[in-house]
XYZ file of C-alpha atoms in Angstrom:
432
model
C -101.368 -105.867 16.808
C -99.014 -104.749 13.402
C -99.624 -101.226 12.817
C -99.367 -99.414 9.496
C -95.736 -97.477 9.631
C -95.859 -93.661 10.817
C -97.584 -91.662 8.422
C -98.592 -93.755 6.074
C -102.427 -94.206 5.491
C -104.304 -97.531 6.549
C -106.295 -100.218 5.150
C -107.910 -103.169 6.460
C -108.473 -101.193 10.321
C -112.128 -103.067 10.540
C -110.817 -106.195 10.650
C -108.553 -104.849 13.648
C -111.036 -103.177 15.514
C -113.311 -106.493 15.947
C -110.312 -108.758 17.443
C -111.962 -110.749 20.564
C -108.840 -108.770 21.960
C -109.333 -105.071 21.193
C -112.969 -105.595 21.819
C -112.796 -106.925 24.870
C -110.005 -104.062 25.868
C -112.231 -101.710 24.358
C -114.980 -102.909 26.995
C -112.632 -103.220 29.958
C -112.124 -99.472 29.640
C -115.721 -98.625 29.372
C -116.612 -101.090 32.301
C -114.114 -98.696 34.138
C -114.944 -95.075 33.170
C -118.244 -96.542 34.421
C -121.038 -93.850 32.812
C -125.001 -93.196 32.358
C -126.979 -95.345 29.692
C -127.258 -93.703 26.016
C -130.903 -93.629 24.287
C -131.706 -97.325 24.832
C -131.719 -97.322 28.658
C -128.870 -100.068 28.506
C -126.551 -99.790 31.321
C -123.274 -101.135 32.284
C -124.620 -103.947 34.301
C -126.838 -105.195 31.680
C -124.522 -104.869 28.814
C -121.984 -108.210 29.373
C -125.425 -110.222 28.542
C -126.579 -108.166 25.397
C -123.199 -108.683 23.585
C -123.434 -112.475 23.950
C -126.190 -112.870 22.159
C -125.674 -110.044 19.635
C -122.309 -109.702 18.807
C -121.322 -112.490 16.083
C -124.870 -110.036 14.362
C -123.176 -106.790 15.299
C -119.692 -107.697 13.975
C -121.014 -108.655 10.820
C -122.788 -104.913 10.358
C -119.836 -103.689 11.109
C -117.562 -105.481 8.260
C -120.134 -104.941 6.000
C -120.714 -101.554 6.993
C -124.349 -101.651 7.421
C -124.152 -100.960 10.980
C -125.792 -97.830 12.347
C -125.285 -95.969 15.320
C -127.972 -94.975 17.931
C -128.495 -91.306 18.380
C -126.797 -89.622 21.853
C -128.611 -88.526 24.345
C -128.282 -84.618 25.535
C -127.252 -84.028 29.017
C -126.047 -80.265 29.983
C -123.997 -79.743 33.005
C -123.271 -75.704 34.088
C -119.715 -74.702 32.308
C -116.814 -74.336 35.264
C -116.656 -70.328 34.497
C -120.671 -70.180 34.897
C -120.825 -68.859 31.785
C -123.591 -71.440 30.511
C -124.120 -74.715 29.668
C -122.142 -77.445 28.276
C -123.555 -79.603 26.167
C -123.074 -83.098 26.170
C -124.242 -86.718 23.894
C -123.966 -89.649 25.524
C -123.606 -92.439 23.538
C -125.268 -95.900 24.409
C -122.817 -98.495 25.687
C -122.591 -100.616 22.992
C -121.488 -97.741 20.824
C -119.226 -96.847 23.680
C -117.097 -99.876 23.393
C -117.130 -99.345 19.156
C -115.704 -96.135 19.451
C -113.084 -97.331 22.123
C -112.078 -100.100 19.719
C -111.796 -97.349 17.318
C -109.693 -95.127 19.183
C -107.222 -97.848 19.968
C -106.713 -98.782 16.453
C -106.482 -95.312 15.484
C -104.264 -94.074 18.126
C -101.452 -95.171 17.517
C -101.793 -94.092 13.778
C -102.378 -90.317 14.421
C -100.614 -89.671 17.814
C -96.980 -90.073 16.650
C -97.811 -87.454 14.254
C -99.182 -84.856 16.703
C -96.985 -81.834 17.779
C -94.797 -81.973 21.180
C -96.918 -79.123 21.932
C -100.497 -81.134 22.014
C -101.162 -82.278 25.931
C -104.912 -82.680 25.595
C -106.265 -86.641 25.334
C -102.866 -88.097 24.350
C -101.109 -91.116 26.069
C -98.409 -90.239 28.550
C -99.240 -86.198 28.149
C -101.761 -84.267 31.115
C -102.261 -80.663 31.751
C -99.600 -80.384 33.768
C -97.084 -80.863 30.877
C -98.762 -77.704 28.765
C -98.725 -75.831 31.813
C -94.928 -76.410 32.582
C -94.117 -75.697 29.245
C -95.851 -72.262 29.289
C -93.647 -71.603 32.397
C -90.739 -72.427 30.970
C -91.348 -70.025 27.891
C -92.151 -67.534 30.412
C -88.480 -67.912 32.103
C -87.111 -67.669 28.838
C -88.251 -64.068 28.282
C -91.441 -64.925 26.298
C -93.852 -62.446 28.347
C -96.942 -61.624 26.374
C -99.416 -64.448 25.523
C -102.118 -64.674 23.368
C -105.047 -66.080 24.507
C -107.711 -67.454 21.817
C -110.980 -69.008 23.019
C -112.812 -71.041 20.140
C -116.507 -70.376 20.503
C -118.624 -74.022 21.640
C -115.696 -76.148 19.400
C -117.425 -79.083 19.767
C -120.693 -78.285 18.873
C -119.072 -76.241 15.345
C -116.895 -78.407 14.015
C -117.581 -79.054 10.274
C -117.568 -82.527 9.322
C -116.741 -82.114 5.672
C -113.590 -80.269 7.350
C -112.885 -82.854 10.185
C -113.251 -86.128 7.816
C -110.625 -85.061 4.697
C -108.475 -84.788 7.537
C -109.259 -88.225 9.000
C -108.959 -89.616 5.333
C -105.703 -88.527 4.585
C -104.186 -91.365 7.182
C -107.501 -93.745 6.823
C -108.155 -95.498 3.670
C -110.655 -98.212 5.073
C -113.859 -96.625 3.700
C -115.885 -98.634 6.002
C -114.271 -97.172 8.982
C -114.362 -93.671 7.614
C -118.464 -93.815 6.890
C -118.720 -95.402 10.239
C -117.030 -92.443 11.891
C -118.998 -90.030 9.793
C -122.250 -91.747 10.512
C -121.262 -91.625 14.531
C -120.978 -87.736 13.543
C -124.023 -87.797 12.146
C -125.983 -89.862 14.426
C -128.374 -87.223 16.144
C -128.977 -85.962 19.425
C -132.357 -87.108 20.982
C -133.816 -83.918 23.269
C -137.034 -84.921 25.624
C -137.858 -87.743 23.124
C -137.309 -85.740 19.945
C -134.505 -86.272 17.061
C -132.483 -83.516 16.330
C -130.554 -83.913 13.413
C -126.267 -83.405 13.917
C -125.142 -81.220 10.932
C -122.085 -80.388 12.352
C -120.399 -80.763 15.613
C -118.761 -83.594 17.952
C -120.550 -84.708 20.733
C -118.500 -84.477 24.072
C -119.233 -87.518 25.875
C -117.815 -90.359 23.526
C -114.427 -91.828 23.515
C -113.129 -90.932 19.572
C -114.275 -87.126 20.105
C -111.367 -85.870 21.826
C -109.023 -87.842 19.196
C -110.943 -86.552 16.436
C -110.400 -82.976 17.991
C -106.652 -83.525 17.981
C -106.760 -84.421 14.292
C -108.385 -81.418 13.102
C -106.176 -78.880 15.650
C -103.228 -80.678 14.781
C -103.248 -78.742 11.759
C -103.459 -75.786 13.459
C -100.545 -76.708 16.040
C -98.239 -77.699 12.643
C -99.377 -73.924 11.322
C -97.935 -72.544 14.527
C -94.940 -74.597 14.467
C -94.132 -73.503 11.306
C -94.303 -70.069 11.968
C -91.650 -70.807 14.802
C -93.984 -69.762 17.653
C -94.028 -70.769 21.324
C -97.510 -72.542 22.438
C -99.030 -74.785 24.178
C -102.978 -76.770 23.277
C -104.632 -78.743 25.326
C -107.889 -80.316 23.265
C -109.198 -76.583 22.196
C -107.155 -74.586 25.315
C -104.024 -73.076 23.712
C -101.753 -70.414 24.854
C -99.720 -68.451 22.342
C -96.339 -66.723 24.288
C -93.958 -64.184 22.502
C -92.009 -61.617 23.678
C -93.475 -58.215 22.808
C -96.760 -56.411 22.441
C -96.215 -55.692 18.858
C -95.790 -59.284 18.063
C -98.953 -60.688 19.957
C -101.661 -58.548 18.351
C -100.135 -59.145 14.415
C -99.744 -63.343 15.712
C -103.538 -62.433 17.148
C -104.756 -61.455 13.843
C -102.788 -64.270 11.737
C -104.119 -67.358 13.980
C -107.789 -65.636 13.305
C -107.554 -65.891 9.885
C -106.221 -68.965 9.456
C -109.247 -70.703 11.425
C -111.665 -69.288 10.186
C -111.028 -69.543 6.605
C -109.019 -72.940 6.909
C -110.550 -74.756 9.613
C -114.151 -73.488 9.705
C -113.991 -72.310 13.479
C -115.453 -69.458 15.124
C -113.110 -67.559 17.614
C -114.647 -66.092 20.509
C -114.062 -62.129 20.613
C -115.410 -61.974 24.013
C -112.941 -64.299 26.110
C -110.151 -64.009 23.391
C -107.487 -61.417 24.364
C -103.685 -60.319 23.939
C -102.378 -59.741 27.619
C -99.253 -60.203 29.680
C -98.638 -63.305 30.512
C -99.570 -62.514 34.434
C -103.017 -61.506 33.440
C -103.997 -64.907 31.204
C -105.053 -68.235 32.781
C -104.528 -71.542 31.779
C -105.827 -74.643 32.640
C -106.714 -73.559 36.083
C -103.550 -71.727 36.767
C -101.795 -68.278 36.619
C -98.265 -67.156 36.238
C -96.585 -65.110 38.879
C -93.907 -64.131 37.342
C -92.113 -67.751 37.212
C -94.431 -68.876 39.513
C -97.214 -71.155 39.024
C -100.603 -70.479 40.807
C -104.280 -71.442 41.435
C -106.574 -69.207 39.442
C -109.074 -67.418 42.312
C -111.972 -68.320 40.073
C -110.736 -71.916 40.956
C -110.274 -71.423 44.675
C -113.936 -69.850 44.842
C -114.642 -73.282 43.402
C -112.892 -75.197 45.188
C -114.346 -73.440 48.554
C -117.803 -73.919 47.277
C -117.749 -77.621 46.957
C -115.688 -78.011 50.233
C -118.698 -75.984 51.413
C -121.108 -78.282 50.131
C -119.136 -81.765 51.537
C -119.521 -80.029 54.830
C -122.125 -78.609 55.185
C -123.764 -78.895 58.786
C -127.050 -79.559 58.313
C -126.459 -82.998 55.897
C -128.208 -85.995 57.193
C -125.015 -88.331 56.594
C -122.689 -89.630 58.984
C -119.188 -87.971 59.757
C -117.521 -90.974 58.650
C -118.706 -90.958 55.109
C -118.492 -87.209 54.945
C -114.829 -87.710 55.466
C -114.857 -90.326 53.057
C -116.188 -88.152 50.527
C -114.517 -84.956 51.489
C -111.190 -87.112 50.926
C -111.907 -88.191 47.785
C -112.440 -84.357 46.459
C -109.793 -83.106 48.123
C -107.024 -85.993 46.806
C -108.421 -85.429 43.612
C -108.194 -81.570 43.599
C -104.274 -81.632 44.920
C -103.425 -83.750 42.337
C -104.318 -81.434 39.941
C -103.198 -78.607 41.455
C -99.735 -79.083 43.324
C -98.906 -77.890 40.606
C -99.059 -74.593 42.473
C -95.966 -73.416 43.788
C -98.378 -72.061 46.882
C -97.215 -73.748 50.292
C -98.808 -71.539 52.576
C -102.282 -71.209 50.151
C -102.194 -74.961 51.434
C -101.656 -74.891 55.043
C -104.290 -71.904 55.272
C -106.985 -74.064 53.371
C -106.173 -76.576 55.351
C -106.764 -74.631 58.546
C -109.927 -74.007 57.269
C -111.119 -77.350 56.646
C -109.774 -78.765 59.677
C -112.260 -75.850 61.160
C -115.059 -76.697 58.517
C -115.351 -80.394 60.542
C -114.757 -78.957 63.964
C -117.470 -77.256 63.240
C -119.562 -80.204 62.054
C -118.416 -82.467 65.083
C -119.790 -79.742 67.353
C -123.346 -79.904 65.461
C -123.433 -83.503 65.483
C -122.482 -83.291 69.086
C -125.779 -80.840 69.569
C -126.682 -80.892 73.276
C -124.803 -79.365 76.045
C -124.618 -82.389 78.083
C -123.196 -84.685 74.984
C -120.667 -81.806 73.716
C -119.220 -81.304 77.777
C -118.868 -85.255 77.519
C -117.292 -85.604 74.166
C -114.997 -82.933 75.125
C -113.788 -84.033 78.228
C -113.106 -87.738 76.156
C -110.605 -85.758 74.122
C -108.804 -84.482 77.176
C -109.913 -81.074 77.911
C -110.335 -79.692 80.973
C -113.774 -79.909 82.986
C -113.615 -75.874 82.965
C -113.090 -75.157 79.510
C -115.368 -78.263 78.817
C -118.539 -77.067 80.161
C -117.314 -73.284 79.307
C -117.694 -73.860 75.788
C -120.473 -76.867 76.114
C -122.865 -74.146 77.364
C -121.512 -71.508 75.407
C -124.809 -69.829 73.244
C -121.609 -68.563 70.100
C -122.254 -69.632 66.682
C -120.672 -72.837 65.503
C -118.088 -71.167 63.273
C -116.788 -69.332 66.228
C -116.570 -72.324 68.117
C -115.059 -74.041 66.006
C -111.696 -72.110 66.381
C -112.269 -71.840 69.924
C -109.200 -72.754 72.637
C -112.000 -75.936 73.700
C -112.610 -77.461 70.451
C -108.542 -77.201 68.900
C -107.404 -78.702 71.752
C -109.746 -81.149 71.806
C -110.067 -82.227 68.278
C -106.483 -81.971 67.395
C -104.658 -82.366 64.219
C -103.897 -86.179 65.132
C -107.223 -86.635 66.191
C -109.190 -85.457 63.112
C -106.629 -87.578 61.258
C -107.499 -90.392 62.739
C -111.274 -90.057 62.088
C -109.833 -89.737 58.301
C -109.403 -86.134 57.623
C -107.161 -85.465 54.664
C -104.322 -83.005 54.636
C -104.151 -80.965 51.815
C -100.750 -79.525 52.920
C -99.114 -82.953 53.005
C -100.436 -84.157 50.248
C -99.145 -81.092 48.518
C -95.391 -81.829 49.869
C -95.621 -85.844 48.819
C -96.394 -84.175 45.463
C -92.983 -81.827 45.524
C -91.463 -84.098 42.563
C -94.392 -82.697 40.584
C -93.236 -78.905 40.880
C -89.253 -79.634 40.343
C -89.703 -80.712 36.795
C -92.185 -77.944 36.402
């Protein structure tokens, strides 16, 4: 597909966004991020047969830019920090797979033009990279960061603001209402339409893009000012090297969002520290170290909790299935962490977490003295711990049980390791 040359703004992007090929792309990646059904109760499964007979009638709105978009529908999930809720608008699917097609036309018209210090929602670019890069300012003497939390972005961005920005690179004015109608759409609360006056609604594929264009300014503002930072989608870290610095660069970003970009900055979680004291994305800096936040380990204990948990009425082999799947997920985000013996102890304690569980399922004397003596261990120490009236936690790090259900063995009934997982990852923390 041609694209219009770096910088220059577009014309004509409607006619690219329908293509049988970035349509059916578009869908592909919806298909896969998988998702609940917007307003209309329309799910993935039911969607393939809707399009065929109303697309050639959906196009057409589209070109002629009579097509309107269905209103989102609210969902609120509890924010990571507990700090409240976040609110999200799920689109339905169909205008799931517009906005794709959108985003794929219009990436590759804004992202060139993004700063090398964006990470958030851009191809090739992860949180890892804006957490590196805060490292490597911190090695290079930059030691007090500024820390500047935008109060619910999403739901206060102004969409006067947010659209002259779009317009300066998009001259189709059929894709620009369509985008400000999407804005506009409404949120639909237990049955009831709620106007959108201002905000994007997390949940649809153009609202992180359409974040990046309106902090991009803010990232060029930065840049020109000749500071070290890093943003990921409304996360940014400001480093410089003394205390004096960080509170007048504290006051100068404050003023210029307000004013320019209509944003509210959040006194309560903003704050000028040493780079030691700030997180970001998940992490902490230890000097030139790179660490799990304990907020995030309390987390990530809880939910290990939860997968394990003795008294849920599901088999051992799909709790392992499901405990795997967290825990590769959660080391891949944070081997980051330059923490090899935070690893091995968490992994002691979830190899102890399913000991434990093994010995519930197990239950009756009789069956545990059996299962026990399967593994190898000793009738003595068998029927010492099979009768044993000690809580299951004990037991679980008990002579009987380790030497039973050894390392090998709970790897074979497909326990992840955390701790080797961490050391296939060790590519991850040299370029760090």
């Amino acid at each position: 597909m041609e694209q219009p040359a770096l910088g220059l703004p577009s014309e004509n992007l409607m006619e690219q966004i329908v293509e049988p090929a970035n349509m059916q792309r578009a869908w592909k990646q919806v298909k896969a991020n998988r998702g609940a059904p917007g307003v209309d109760g329309m799910t993935i499964a039911e969607f393939p047969e809707f399009i065929r007979a109303h697309w050639l009638h959906v196009r057409q709105q589209l070109l002629d830019c009579t097509y309107r978009p269905q209103p989102v529908r609210r969902k609120s999930i509890p924010k990571p920090d507990g700090s409240g809720e976040r609110l999200l608008g799920i689109p339905c699917v169909l205008d799931r797979v517009i906005q794709q097609a959108i985003l794929q036309v219009l990436t590759p018209i804004f992202d060139p033009t993004f700063s090398e210090s964006s990470f958030g929602f851009r191809p090739n670019r992860s949180a890892h990279g804006a957490v590196k890069q805060v490292r490597r300012y911190i090695s290079q003497g930059y030691r007090h960061a500024i820390d500047v939390d935008l109060s619910k972005f999403f739901d206060r961005v102004q969409h006067d603001v947010l659209m002259s920005r779009v317009a300066r690179r998009v001259r189709d004015k059929r894709l620009l209402k369509l985008i400000g109608r999407y804005l506009r759409a409404g949120v639909m609360v237990d049955g009831l339409l709620q106007p959108s006056v201002e905000g994007a609604p997390q949940g649809g594929p153009l609202s992180p893009l359409l974040s990046n264009v309106l902090l991009d300014e803010l990232d060029k503002e930065l840049e020109r000012r000749g500071l070290r930072f890093a943003r990921y989608a409304d996360d940014f870290l400001v480093v410089v090297r003394s205390w004096r610095s960080s509170r007048r660069v504290f006051a100068s970003i404050c003023r210029f969002l307000t004013p320019k970009l209509k944003l509210v900055v959040n006194d309560r979680k903003s704050q000028i520290a040493k780079t030691d004291q700030v997180s970001f994305l998940g992490f902490r800096f230890a000097r030139d170290e790179v660490r799990i936040t304990k907020k995030n380990l309390a987390k990530f204990k809880q939910r290990v909790r939860e997968l394990t948990g003795r008294s849920r009425g599901i088999s051992m082999a799909r709790r392992l299935q499901e405990l795997g799947r967290y825990l590769r997920g959660w080391t891949g985000y944070f081997a980051l962490a330059q923490q090899k013996s935070l690893f091995s102890q968490l992994d002691e304690w979830i190899r102890r977490r399913i000991r434990m569980c093994y010995w519930k399922q197990w239950r009756y004397p009789r069956t545990r003295i059996r299962q026990l003596r399967k593994l190898g261990v000793s009738r003595a120490t068998a029927v010492a711990h099979g009768t044993s009236h000690k809580g299951y936690w004990r037991l679980a790090k008990s002579l009987g049980t380790q030497c039973g259900m050894t390392k090998r063995w709970l790897r074979d009934q497909g326990l992840v390791s955390i701790r080797y997982l961490w050391g296939d990852l060790a590519p991850l923390r040299r370029t760090a």
